[in-house]
Coordinates of C-alpha atoms in Angstrom, one line a residue:
M1 CA 13.5 7.9 17.9
S2 CA 12.1 5.1 20.1
R3 CA 9.2 5.3 22.5
A4 CA 8.3 2.9 25.3
R5 CA 4.5 2.8 24.7
H6 CA 2.8 1.3 21.7
V7 CA 1.9 3.4 18.6
R8 CA -1.8 3.9 17.8
I9 CA -2.4 4.0 14.0
G10 CA -5.9 4.8 12.7
N11 CA -7.0 3.9 9.2
V12 CA -9.4 6.4 7.5
S13 CA -9.8 5.0 4.0
G14 CA -10.0 1.5 2.5
A15 CA -10.5 2.6 -1.1
T16 CA -11.0 5.6 -3.2
G17 CA -14.4 7.2 -2.3
D18 CA -14.5 5.7 1.2
A19 CA -16.4 7.5 4.0
P20 CA -15.7 11.2 3.6
T21 CA -16.1 11.8 7.4
A22 CA -13.6 9.1 8.5
M23 CA -10.5 11.3 8.7
S24 CA -12.2 14.2 10.5
R25 CA -13.7 11.7 13.0
M26 CA -10.4 9.9 13.6
A27 CA -8.5 13.2 14.0
A28 CA -11.1 14.7 16.4
S29 CA -11.2 11.6 18.5
G30 CA -7.7 12.1 19.9
Q31 CA -7.3 8.3 20.0
V32 CA -4.4 8.0 17.5
D33 CA -0.8 9.1 16.9
V34 CA -0.8 8.4 13.2
I35 CA -3.5 8.5 10.5
T36 CA -3.1 6.3 7.4
G37 CA -5.3 5.5 4.6
D38 CA -5.4 3.4 1.4
W39 CA -6.8 5.3 -1.6
L40 CA -5.3 3.0 -4.3
S41 CA -6.2 -0.3 -6.0
E42 CA -5.5 -1.8 -9.4
M43 CA -8.9 -0.3 -10.5
N44 CA -8.2 3.3 -9.8
I45 CA -4.5 3.1 -10.8
A46 CA -6.1 2.5 -14.3
W47 CA -8.6 5.3 -13.7
N48 CA -5.8 7.7 -12.8
A49 CA -3.8 6.6 -15.8
I50 CA -6.7 7.5 -18.0
A51 CA -7.2 10.9 -16.2
K52 CA -3.5 11.8 -16.4
S53 CA -3.4 10.9 -20.1
Q54 CA -6.2 13.5 -20.6
D55 CA -4.8 16.1 -18.2
S56 CA -1.2 15.9 -16.9
S57 CA -2.1 17.9 -13.8
L58 CA -4.4 15.0 -12.6
G59 CA -3.6 11.5 -11.6
Y60 CA -3.9 11.8 -7.8
E61 CA -6.8 11.1 -5.5
A62 CA -8.5 14.4 -4.9
G63 CA -10.8 13.0 -2.2
F64 CA -7.9 12.9 0.2
L65 CA -7.4 16.6 -0.2
V66 CA -11.0 17.3 0.7
Q67 CA -10.8 15.1 3.8
L68 CA -7.5 16.7 4.9
E69 CA -9.0 20.2 4.6
E70 CA -11.8 19.2 7.0
S71 CA -9.4 17.6 9.4
L72 CA -6.4 19.8 9.4
D73 CA -7.1 21.8 12.6
D74 CA -7.7 18.6 14.7
I75 CA -4.6 17.0 13.1
V76 CA -2.5 19.9 14.3
K77 CA -4.2 20.1 17.7
N78 CA -3.7 16.4 18.5
E79 CA -0.2 16.3 16.9
I80 CA -1.1 13.5 14.5
K81 CA 1.1 12.4 11.6
V82 CA -0.6 11.7 8.3
I83 CA 0.6 9.1 5.7
T84 CA -1.3 8.5 2.5
N85 CA -0.8 6.8 -0.8
A86 CA -3.3 9.2 -2.5
G87 CA -0.5 10.6 -4.6
A88 CA -1.3 7.7 -7.0
L89 CA 0.3 8.6 -10.4
N90 CA 1.0 12.2 -9.5
T91 CA 2.6 12.3 -6.1
I92 CA 4.3 15.7 -6.6
G93 CA 1.1 17.2 -7.9
L94 CA -0.8 16.2 -4.7
T95 CA 2.1 17.3 -2.5
R96 CA 2.0 20.8 -4.0
K97 CA -1.8 20.9 -3.4
V98 CA -1.3 19.9 0.3
E99 CA 1.4 22.5 0.8
E100 CA -0.9 25.1 -0.7
L101 CA -3.7 24.0 1.6
C102 CA -1.5 24.3 4.6
R103 CA -0.5 27.8 3.7
E104 CA -4.1 28.8 3.1
K105 CA -5.0 27.5 6.5
G106 CA -2.0 29.2 8.2
R107 CA -0.5 25.9 9.2
N108 CA 3.3 25.5 9.1
L109 CA 3.4 21.8 8.4
A110 CA 6.2 19.9 6.8
V111 CA 5.0 17.9 3.8
A112 CA 7.1 15.2 2.3
A113 CA 6.8 13.3 -1.0
V114 CA 7.9 9.6 -1.3
L115 CA 9.0 9.0 -4.8
G116 CA 10.4 6.1 -6.9
D117 CA 7.3 4.1 -7.7
D118 CA 6.9 5.5 -11.2
I119 CA 8.9 3.2 -13.5
T120 CA 7.3 4.3 -16.7
S121 CA 10.7 5.4 -18.2
D122 CA 12.2 2.0 -17.4
I123 CA 9.6 -0.4 -18.8
D124 CA 11.2 -3.3 -20.6
L125 CA 9.2 -5.7 -22.7
S126 CA 11.3 -8.6 -21.2
L127 CA 9.8 -8.0 -17.7
Q128 CA 8.5 -11.3 -16.4
H129 CA 4.9 -11.9 -15.4
L130 CA 4.3 -12.1 -11.7
D131 CA 2.6 -15.5 -11.7
H132 CA 3.6 -16.9 -15.1
P133 CA 7.4 -16.8 -15.5
E134 CA 7.0 -18.2 -19.0
W135 CA 5.3 -14.9 -20.0
N136 CA 6.9 -11.5 -20.4
L137 CA 5.4 -8.1 -21.0
S138 CA 5.4 -8.5 -24.8
K139 CA 2.5 -11.0 -24.3
L140 CA 0.3 -8.0 -23.5
G141 CA 0.4 -7.1 -27.1
L142 CA -0.1 -3.4 -26.4
A143 CA 2.1 -0.4 -26.0
P144 CA 2.7 0.2 -22.2
Y145 CA 1.4 3.6 -21.1
C146 CA 2.7 3.7 -17.6
G147 CA 4.1 1.5 -14.8
V148 CA 4.2 1.7 -11.0
A149 CA 6.2 -0.5 -8.7
Y150 CA 5.1 -1.4 -5.1
I151 CA 7.8 0.3 -3.0
G152 CA 8.5 -0.2 0.7
S153 CA 8.4 1.9 3.9
W154 CA 11.9 3.2 4.5
G155 CA 11.2 6.4 2.5
I156 CA 8.3 7.0 4.9
V157 CA 10.6 6.4 7.9
E158 CA 13.1 8.9 6.5
A159 CA 10.5 11.5 5.9
L160 CA 9.2 11.2 9.5
N161 CA 12.7 11.2 10.9
R162 CA 13.3 14.5 9.1
G163 CA 10.2 16.1 10.7
A164 CA 7.5 15.5 8.1
D165 CA 4.0 16.0 9.4
I166 CA 2.2 14.8 6.3
V167 CA 3.8 12.1 4.0
I168 CA 2.4 11.8 0.5
C169 CA 3.2 8.5 -1.3
G170 CA 2.2 7.0 -4.6
R171 CA 2.2 3.2 -5.1
V172 CA 3.8 2.0 -1.9
T173 CA 2.7 -1.4 -0.7
D174 CA -0.7 -1.5 1.0
A175 CA 0.9 -1.9 4.5
S176 CA 3.9 0.4 3.9
P177 CA 2.3 3.4 5.7
V178 CA 1.7 1.3 8.9
I179 CA 5.1 -0.4 8.7
G180 CA 6.8 3.0 8.1
A181 CA 4.9 4.7 11.0
T182 CA 5.7 1.9 13.4
A183 CA 9.4 1.6 12.4
W184 CA 9.8 5.3 12.9
W185 CA 8.0 5.3 16.2
H186 CA 9.9 2.5 17.7
G187 CA 13.2 3.1 16.0
W188 CA 13.3 -0.3 14.2
E189 CA 16.0 -1.2 11.8
R190 CA 15.8 -3.2 8.5
K191 CA 17.1 -6.3 10.3
D192 CA 14.1 -6.4 12.7
H193 CA 12.2 -8.8 10.6
D194 CA 9.9 -10.2 13.3
Q195 CA 8.8 -6.8 14.3
L196 CA 8.4 -5.5 10.7
A197 CA 6.4 -8.6 9.8
R198 CA 4.0 -8.0 12.7
A199 CA 3.5 -4.4 11.5
L200 CA 2.9 -5.7 8.0
V201 CA 0.1 -7.9 9.2
A202 CA -1.3 -5.0 11.3
G203 CA -1.3 -2.9 8.1
H204 CA -3.0 -5.6 6.2
L205 CA -5.7 -5.9 8.8
I206 CA -6.6 -2.2 8.9
E207 CA -5.9 -1.0 5.3
C208 CA -9.4 -1.9 4.1
G209 CA -11.0 0.2 6.8
P210 CA -14.4 -1.1 8.0
Y211 CA -13.7 -4.6 6.5
V212 CA -12.3 -5.3 9.9
T213 CA -15.1 -3.6 11.9
G214 CA -18.0 -5.6 10.5
A215 CA -18.3 -4.9 6.8
N216 CA -18.0 -7.6 4.1
F217 CA -18.3 -10.3 6.8
S218 CA -20.2 -13.5 6.4
G219 CA -21.2 -13.4 10.1
F220 CA -22.7 -10.0 9.8
K221 CA -26.1 -11.0 11.2
A222 CA -24.6 -11.4 14.7
L223 CA -23.3 -7.9 14.6
M224 CA -26.4 -6.1 13.4
P225 CA -27.2 -3.3 13.3
L226 CA -24.3 -2.4 11.1
V227 CA -24.7 1.3 10.4
D228 CA -22.2 4.1 10.2
L229 CA -19.2 1.8 10.8
S230 CA -16.2 3.0 12.7
F231 CA -12.7 2.8 11.3
P232 CA -10.0 0.5 12.8
I233 CA -7.0 1.3 14.9
A234 CA -3.9 -0.8 15.2
E235 CA -1.9 -0.7 18.4
I236 CA 1.7 -1.9 17.9
A237 CA 4.2 -2.4 20.7
S238 CA 8.0 -2.1 20.4
D239 CA 8.3 -5.9 20.0
G240 CA 5.7 -5.8 17.3
A241 CA 2.8 -7.2 19.3
V242 CA -0.4 -6.2 17.5
A243 CA -3.8 -5.4 18.8
I244 CA -6.7 -4.3 16.6
T245 CA -9.5 -2.1 17.9
R246 CA -11.6 0.7 16.5
C247 CA -12.5 4.4 16.8
R248 CA -15.0 4.7 19.6
G249 CA -18.4 6.3 19.1
Y250 CA -19.6 4.7 15.9
G251 CA -21.1 1.4 14.6
G252 CA -19.5 -2.0 14.0
A253 CA -17.4 -4.3 16.1
V254 CA -14.0 -5.9 16.2
T255 CA -14.2 -9.6 16.8
R256 CA -12.0 -12.6 16.4
E257 CA -14.1 -13.9 13.5
N258 CA -14.3 -10.7 11.4
T259 CA -10.5 -10.2 12.0
I260 CA -9.9 -13.7 10.7
A261 CA -12.0 -12.9 7.6
Q262 CA -9.9 -9.7 6.9
L263 CA -6.6 -11.6 7.5
L264 CA -7.6 -14.1 4.8
Y265 CA -8.6 -11.3 2.4
E266 CA -6.4 -11.0 -0.7
I267 CA -3.4 -13.0 0.7
Q268 CA -1.5 -15.2 -1.6
G269 CA -0.7 -18.1 0.7
E270 CA 1.4 -18.8 3.9
L271 CA 4.0 -16.2 3.0
Y272 CA 3.0 -12.6 2.8
L273 CA 5.6 -11.0 0.5
N274 CA 6.4 -7.3 1.0
S275 CA 9.1 -5.0 -0.2
D276 CA 10.6 -4.7 3.3
V277 CA 9.9 -8.1 4.9
V278 CA 8.1 -11.4 4.4
A279 CA 5.5 -12.5 7.0
D280 CA 5.2 -16.2 7.6
L281 CA 1.6 -16.6 8.5
S282 CA 1.6 -20.4 8.9
N283 CA 1.2 -20.1 12.7
V284 CA -0.8 -16.9 12.9
A285 CA -3.3 -16.8 15.7
I286 CA -6.1 -14.3 16.6
S287 CA -7.8 -14.1 20.0
Q288 CA -10.5 -11.9 21.5
A289 CA -8.8 -9.7 24.1
G290 CA -11.9 -7.7 25.2
P291 CA -14.8 -5.9 23.7
D292 CA -13.8 -4.5 20.3
R293 CA -10.3 -5.7 20.7
V294 CA -8.3 -8.7 19.3
D295 CA -4.7 -9.7 19.7
V296 CA -2.7 -11.0 16.7
S297 CA 0.2 -13.3 17.3
G298 CA 2.3 -16.2 15.9
I299 CA 3.8 -14.1 13.0
K300 CA 7.4 -14.8 12.0
G301 CA 9.5 -12.4 9.9
L302 CA 11.8 -13.3 7.1
P303 CA 14.1 -11.2 4.9
P304 CA 12.4 -9.4 2.0
P305 CA 12.7 -10.5 -1.6
A306 CA 15.1 -8.6 -3.9
T307 CA 12.1 -7.9 -6.2
T308 CA 8.7 -6.4 -5.9
K309 CA 5.4 -6.4 -7.9
A310 CA 4.9 -3.7 -10.5
M311 CA 1.8 -3.0 -12.5
I312 CA 2.1 -2.0 -16.2
A313 CA -0.9 -0.3 -17.6
A314 CA -1.7 0.0 -21.3
K315 CA -4.4 1.8 -23.2
A316 CA -6.5 -1.2 -24.4
G317 CA -9.4 0.4 -26.2
Y318 CA -13.0 1.3 -25.4
E319 CA -15.9 -0.5 -23.7
A320 CA -19.7 -0.1 -23.4
Q321 CA -22.6 -2.0 -21.9
A322 CA -26.3 -2.2 -21.8
I323 CA -28.6 -4.0 -19.3
F324 CA -32.0 -5.5 -20.2
Y325 CA -34.7 -6.8 -17.8
I326 CA -36.7 -10.0 -18.4
N327 CA -39.6 -11.1 -16.3
G328 CA -42.8 -13.3 -16.4
L329 CA -43.1 -16.7 -17.9
D330 CA -40.7 -18.4 -20.3
I331 CA -37.7 -16.4 -19.1
Q332 CA -35.1 -18.8 -20.7
A333 CA -36.9 -18.6 -24.0
K334 CA -36.9 -14.8 -23.8
V335 CA -33.2 -14.9 -23.0
D336 CA -32.6 -17.1 -26.1
M337 CA -34.6 -14.8 -28.3
M338 CA -32.6 -11.8 -27.1
K339 CA -29.3 -13.6 -27.7
Q340 CA -30.4 -14.5 -31.2
Q341 CA -31.3 -10.9 -32.0
L342 CA -28.0 -9.7 -30.5
A343 CA -26.1 -12.3 -32.6
H344 CA -27.8 -11.0 -35.7
V345 CA -27.2 -7.3 -35.1
F346 CA -23.5 -8.0 -34.1
R347 CA -22.9 -10.5 -36.8
D348 CA -20.2 -8.3 -38.4
H349 CA -18.8 -6.9 -35.2
R350 CA -15.1 -6.1 -34.6
F351 CA -15.2 -6.2 -30.8
S352 CA -12.2 -7.6 -29.0
K353 CA -14.6 -8.9 -26.3
L354 CA -18.4 -9.6 -26.2
S355 CA -20.1 -10.9 -23.1
I356 CA -23.8 -11.6 -22.7
E357 CA -24.6 -12.6 -19.2
V358 CA -27.8 -13.3 -17.3
S359 CA -28.0 -12.6 -13.6
G360 CA -30.5 -13.8 -11.1
S361 CA -33.4 -16.2 -11.2
A362 CA -37.1 -15.7 -10.7
P363 CA -39.2 -17.8 -8.3
E364 CA -42.4 -19.5 -9.2
N365 CA -45.5 -17.4 -8.6
P366 CA -43.5 -14.2 -7.7
Q367 CA -45.2 -11.8 -5.4
S368 CA -44.0 -8.6 -7.3
Q369 CA -42.7 -7.8 -10.7
A370 CA -39.3 -7.0 -9.2
E371 CA -39.2 -10.3 -7.5
G372 CA -39.8 -12.1 -10.8
T373 CA -37.2 -10.1 -12.8
V374 CA -33.7 -11.1 -14.0
S375 CA -31.2 -9.0 -15.9
L376 CA -29.3 -9.6 -19.1
R377 CA -26.1 -7.6 -19.5
V378 CA -24.4 -7.0 -22.8
F379 CA -20.7 -5.9 -22.4
A380 CA -18.4 -5.2 -25.3
Q381 CA -14.8 -3.9 -25.8
A382 CA -13.0 -2.9 -28.9
R383 CA -9.5 -1.8 -29.6
K384 CA -10.6 1.1 -31.8
I385 CA -13.3 3.6 -30.9
E386 CA -14.9 3.4 -34.3
D387 CA -15.6 -0.3 -33.8
I388 CA -17.8 0.4 -30.7
A389 CA -19.1 3.8 -31.8
A390 CA -22.9 4.5 -31.6
N391 CA -23.6 3.0 -35.0
K392 CA -21.8 -0.2 -33.9
F393 CA -23.2 -0.8 -30.4
K394 CA -25.7 1.8 -29.1
I395 CA -28.0 2.2 -32.1
P396 CA -28.3 -1.5 -33.0
I397 CA -29.1 -2.4 -29.4
Y398 CA -31.7 0.4 -28.9
A399 CA -33.3 -0.5 -32.3
L400 CA -34.2 -3.9 -30.8
R401 CA -36.7 -2.4 -28.4
M402 CA -39.7 -2.6 -30.9
Q403 CA -39.0 -6.2 -32.0
S404 CA -37.9 -8.0 -28.9
Y405 CA -39.3 -10.4 -26.3
P406 CA -42.7 -9.8 -24.5
G407 CA -42.3 -7.4 -21.7
Y408 CA -39.0 -5.9 -23.0
H409 CA -37.6 -3.1 -20.9
M410 CA -34.0 -1.9 -20.3
N411 CA -31.9 0.4 -18.2
L412 CA -32.6 3.8 -19.5
D413 CA -29.3 5.3 -18.6
F414 CA -28.1 5.3 -22.2
R415 CA -24.7 6.8 -21.2
T416 CA -23.5 3.2 -20.4
M417 CA -23.8 2.5 -24.1
D418 CA -21.3 5.2 -25.1
P419 CA -17.7 4.0 -25.4
K420 CA -15.3 4.9 -22.6
P421 CA -11.6 4.1 -22.5
F422 CA -10.2 1.3 -20.5
M423 CA -6.8 0.0 -19.5
E424 CA -5.3 -3.5 -19.3
I425 CA -3.0 -4.2 -16.4
F426 CA -0.1 -6.6 -16.6
P427 CA 1.6 -7.5 -13.2
V428 CA 5.4 -8.1 -13.4
V429 CA 8.3 -8.9 -11.2
Y430 CA 10.6 -5.8 -10.9
P431 CA 14.1 -5.6 -9.2
L432 CA 14.0 -3.3 -6.2
S433 CA 17.6 -2.4 -6.9
K434 CA 16.4 -0.5 -10.1
I435 CA 14.0 1.7 -8.1
Q436 CA 15.1 5.2 -7.4
H437 CA 13.4 5.4 -4.0
R438 CA 13.8 8.9 -2.6
V439 CA 12.1 11.4 -0.3
Q440 CA 11.6 15.1 -1.1
I441 CA 11.1 17.4 1.9
R442 CA 11.8 21.1 2.3
D443 CA 13.6 21.3 -1.1
Q444 CA 15.8 18.4 -0.1
V445 CA 15.9 15.1 -1.9
I446 CA 17.2 12.1 0.0
D447 CA 18.0 8.8 -1.6
I448 CA 16.7 5.6 0.1
P449 CA 19.0 2.6 -0.5
P450 CA 17.5 -0.8 -1.2
N451 CA 17.7 -3.6 1.3
T452 CA 21.0 -5.4 1.4
V453 CA 19.8 -8.6 3.1
T454 CA 17.3 -10.4 0.9
A455 CA 16.1 -13.9 0.1
E456 CA 14.7 -15.8 -2.8
Y457 CA 11.1 -17.1 -2.8
G458 CA 9.6 -19.4 -5.3
K459 CA 6.0 -20.5 -5.7
Q460 CA 3.9 -20.6 -2.5
R461 CA 3.6 -24.0 -0.9
S462 CA 0.4 -25.7 -2.0
Y463 CA -0.9 -28.9 -0.5
E464 CA -3.9 -31.0 0.5
T465 CA -4.5 -31.8 4.2
A466 CA -2.2 -34.1 6.1
H467 CA -4.9 -34.6 8.7
P468 CA -7.9 -36.3 7.1
A469 CA -11.0 -36.6 9.4
P470 CA -12.9 -39.9 9.6
P471 CA -16.4 -40.0 7.9
E472 CA -19.4 -39.2 10.0
P473 CA -23.2 -38.7 9.6
T474 CA -23.9 -35.6 7.4
T475 CA -26.9 -33.7 6.0
R476 CA -27.1 -31.7 2.8
L477 CA -27.3 -27.9 3.4
A478 CA -25.6 -24.7 2.2
L479 CA -21.9 -24.7 3.0
G480 CA -22.2 -21.3 4.7
T481 CA -24.5 -22.8 7.3
I482 CA -21.4 -23.5 9.3
V483 CA -18.5 -22.1 7.2
H484 CA -17.4 -18.5 6.9
A485 CA -15.7 -17.2 3.8
R486 CA -14.0 -14.1 2.4
S487 CA -12.8 -13.6 -1.2
G488 CA -11.0 -11.0 -3.1
D489 CA -8.7 -10.3 -6.0
K490 CA -5.1 -9.6 -7.0
A491 CA -4.9 -8.8 -10.7
D492 CA -6.5 -11.7 -12.5
N493 CA -6.4 -14.1 -9.5
S494 CA -9.1 -14.8 -7.0
N495 CA -8.4 -15.8 -3.4
I496 CA -11.0 -17.5 -1.1
G497 CA -10.5 -18.2 2.5
F498 CA -12.8 -20.5 4.4
F499 CA -12.9 -20.9 8.2
V500 CA -15.1 -22.5 10.9
R501 CA -16.1 -21.3 14.3
H502 CA -14.9 -24.1 16.5
A503 CA -11.7 -26.1 16.8
D504 CA -13.4 -29.5 16.6
E505 CA -14.9 -28.5 13.2
Y506 CA -11.6 -27.8 11.6
P507 CA -10.5 -31.4 10.8
W508 CA -13.7 -31.8 8.8
L509 CA -13.1 -28.5 6.9
Q510 CA -9.5 -29.6 6.2
S511 CA -10.7 -32.9 4.8
Y512 CA -13.8 -31.5 3.0
M513 CA -12.3 -28.4 1.3
T514 CA -9.9 -30.0 -1.2
I515 CA -9.0 -28.5 -4.5
A516 CA -11.3 -30.9 -6.3
R517 CA -14.1 -29.9 -3.9
L518 CA -13.6 -26.2 -4.6
Q519 CA -13.8 -26.8 -8.4
E520 CA -17.0 -28.8 -7.8
L521 CA -18.6 -26.0 -5.7
F522 CA -17.9 -23.5 -8.4
G523 CA -20.4 -25.4 -10.6
K524 CA -21.0 -23.7 -14.0
D525 CA -18.6 -20.9 -13.0
W526 CA -15.5 -23.2 -13.0
K527 CA -13.0 -22.4 -15.7
P528 CA -11.0 -25.5 -16.7
G529 CA -7.3 -24.9 -16.8
C530 CA -7.1 -22.5 -13.9
R531 CA -4.4 -23.4 -11.5
V532 CA -5.4 -23.7 -7.8
E533 CA -3.1 -23.3 -4.8
R534 CA -4.2 -24.5 -1.4
C535 CA -2.9 -24.0 2.2
E536 CA -4.0 -24.2 5.8
F537 CA -3.9 -21.9 8.8
P538 CA -4.6 -24.3 11.7
H539 CA -4.7 -21.7 14.6
I540 CA -7.5 -19.8 12.9
F541 CA -9.3 -22.9 11.6
A542 CA -8.9 -21.8 8.0
V543 CA -8.3 -23.3 4.6
H544 CA -7.2 -20.9 1.9
F545 CA -7.3 -21.1 -1.9
R546 CA -5.8 -19.0 -4.7
V547 CA -7.3 -19.5 -8.2
L548 CA -5.1 -18.1 -10.9
D549 CA -6.4 -16.4 -14.1
F550 CA -10.0 -16.5 -13.0
L551 CA -11.2 -12.9 -13.2
D552 CA -11.1 -12.3 -16.9
G553 CA -8.0 -10.2 -16.9
G554 CA -8.6 -8.3 -13.6
I555 CA -10.7 -5.4 -12.6
A556 CA -9.3 -2.8 -15.1
S557 CA -10.6 -4.8 -18.1
S558 CA -12.8 -7.6 -16.8
S559 CA -16.2 -8.3 -18.3
R560 CA -17.4 -9.8 -15.0
I561 CA -20.1 -8.1 -13.0
D562 CA -18.0 -9.0 -10.0
G563 CA -14.6 -8.2 -11.5
L564 CA -13.1 -7.9 -8.0
G565 CA -14.2 -11.4 -7.0
K566 CA -15.7 -10.1 -3.7
G567 CA -18.9 -12.1 -4.1
I568 CA -17.2 -15.4 -4.9
G569 CA -16.9 -16.5 -1.3
E570 CA -20.6 -15.8 -0.7
Y571 CA -21.6 -17.7 -3.8
L572 CA -19.6 -20.7 -2.7
R573 CA -21.1 -20.5 0.8
S574 CA -24.6 -20.8 -0.8
R575 CA -23.7 -24.0 -2.6
Y576 CA -25.0 -27.2 -1.0
A577 CA -22.5 -29.5 0.8
D578 CA -22.4 -32.5 3.0
L579 CA -22.2 -31.0 6.5
P580 CA -21.7 -33.0 9.7
I581 CA -25.0 -33.2 11.6
R582 CA -23.4 -32.5 15.0
F583 CA -22.0 -29.2 13.7
V584 CA -25.3 -28.2 12.1
Q585 CA -27.1 -28.8 15.4
R586 CA -25.1 -25.9 16.9
G587 CA -27.1 -23.5 14.8
P588 CA -26.3 -21.5 11.7
I589 CA -23.8 -18.7 11.3

């Protein structure tokens, strides 16, 4: 099937638990041909693994089912296709629930399941780490519980070609629903790398929902008020030309700058690797095409790799935490006292991890108790539940309340001190040829062959600037006075993209934001030994960094408060830097 006009694809979920009204609003709007949503992350892959280990009927994202029930009538009325990855670790289970819902609502809809991402039965301890080829899965030191591979979009295309109205996937790549919908709509083939790459970038831009309509954006003040944000829509033409807009009638905005921020979010460098295509982003450009509308261009497509990423999850033990509050005078002395007491009560601990972290700082002469309060968080993990049971963590901590620092008080939600299971995640490289990619629809199972034209890709290109700017008069202010940033995570790695507002500011950013400068800006947070990769995107005035092994193992097992690394960019923007006076005079972001 091929159509002359562009396809309009609306995203209705950027993560598990996203706005429950997003699908019903998008379906009722009549503005889209296809609805997609991203319900999965490394975090809730681990959650679903735990849920499924406790009840084999679980393991999918039930929130999708609730949204679908509220939206089904408008989906049918407006002839909208729906593609979701909410199948998570139980795609067949969710497919059956959706079929049951359609029957109950009297809707004769074809529901397809895209399978093949579950590689649990084929986990091999020799599988190579995604970022460290010198490591293999045996380094994890734990028995693998389950594994999922990031599969591509051709199963989605096949399902739609066979008449599917709703396509349920598990761990397809984040952009696969958009690539699949667009390839089906326009009749693209696997060799159409430029078009597929453009759809890949469109999928990347809308898959986090409101992140491209004003959320998580360092320039948010210019877009205020930001309330009840609308969800994004990608318009993709037959040649792959991409425009990003949003569902009308709600809050937020689509601008060049917040689209740049989303483009830089969680990328790995100049090459965006995907199971179906590789997008070369080195010449990517974004331009404002009208109110709430941007055009994205300059994307070149390359053949896909013969491998994909897979995530192996292992039951790693149990964790618990407690939060204390400290205020008034002598805060550091009170922190020291608390740490001494904790060291004493935990002197014989058998935790696998113990983190004691202070957050915040109090101003002199605070005007309220809350303003003068900092928090101290105690976080522990243990391989065995008996090593973090109540008598090993909760009771010793609670017993300190009558012999601690002046003004002692703590979070009274004591449930956080009870042990709960956690998973560790190990990202590996997995051959696409070993994946049994298939589609199940109307009692038929169709095999999806792997790509025959592939290419090998090594490490991403990393470099300092080739265009140093001459020195000029500067003033010492927060970096974010004139520099935007967006940060995120992939497994244990943090990525941070910086960009400026004007073309004449870019040579300064290229020269100033070196790898050494990034390490300096991290201050006390810098972890010696972490590898840093750097690249540039000149047409969007951006410098991008990837910091490997920075997030304490990744969100499934991290002890960090910000285990997803979302706040790192904003922290770095708050650090003082030498800013050119002429740029500062233009006014702050």
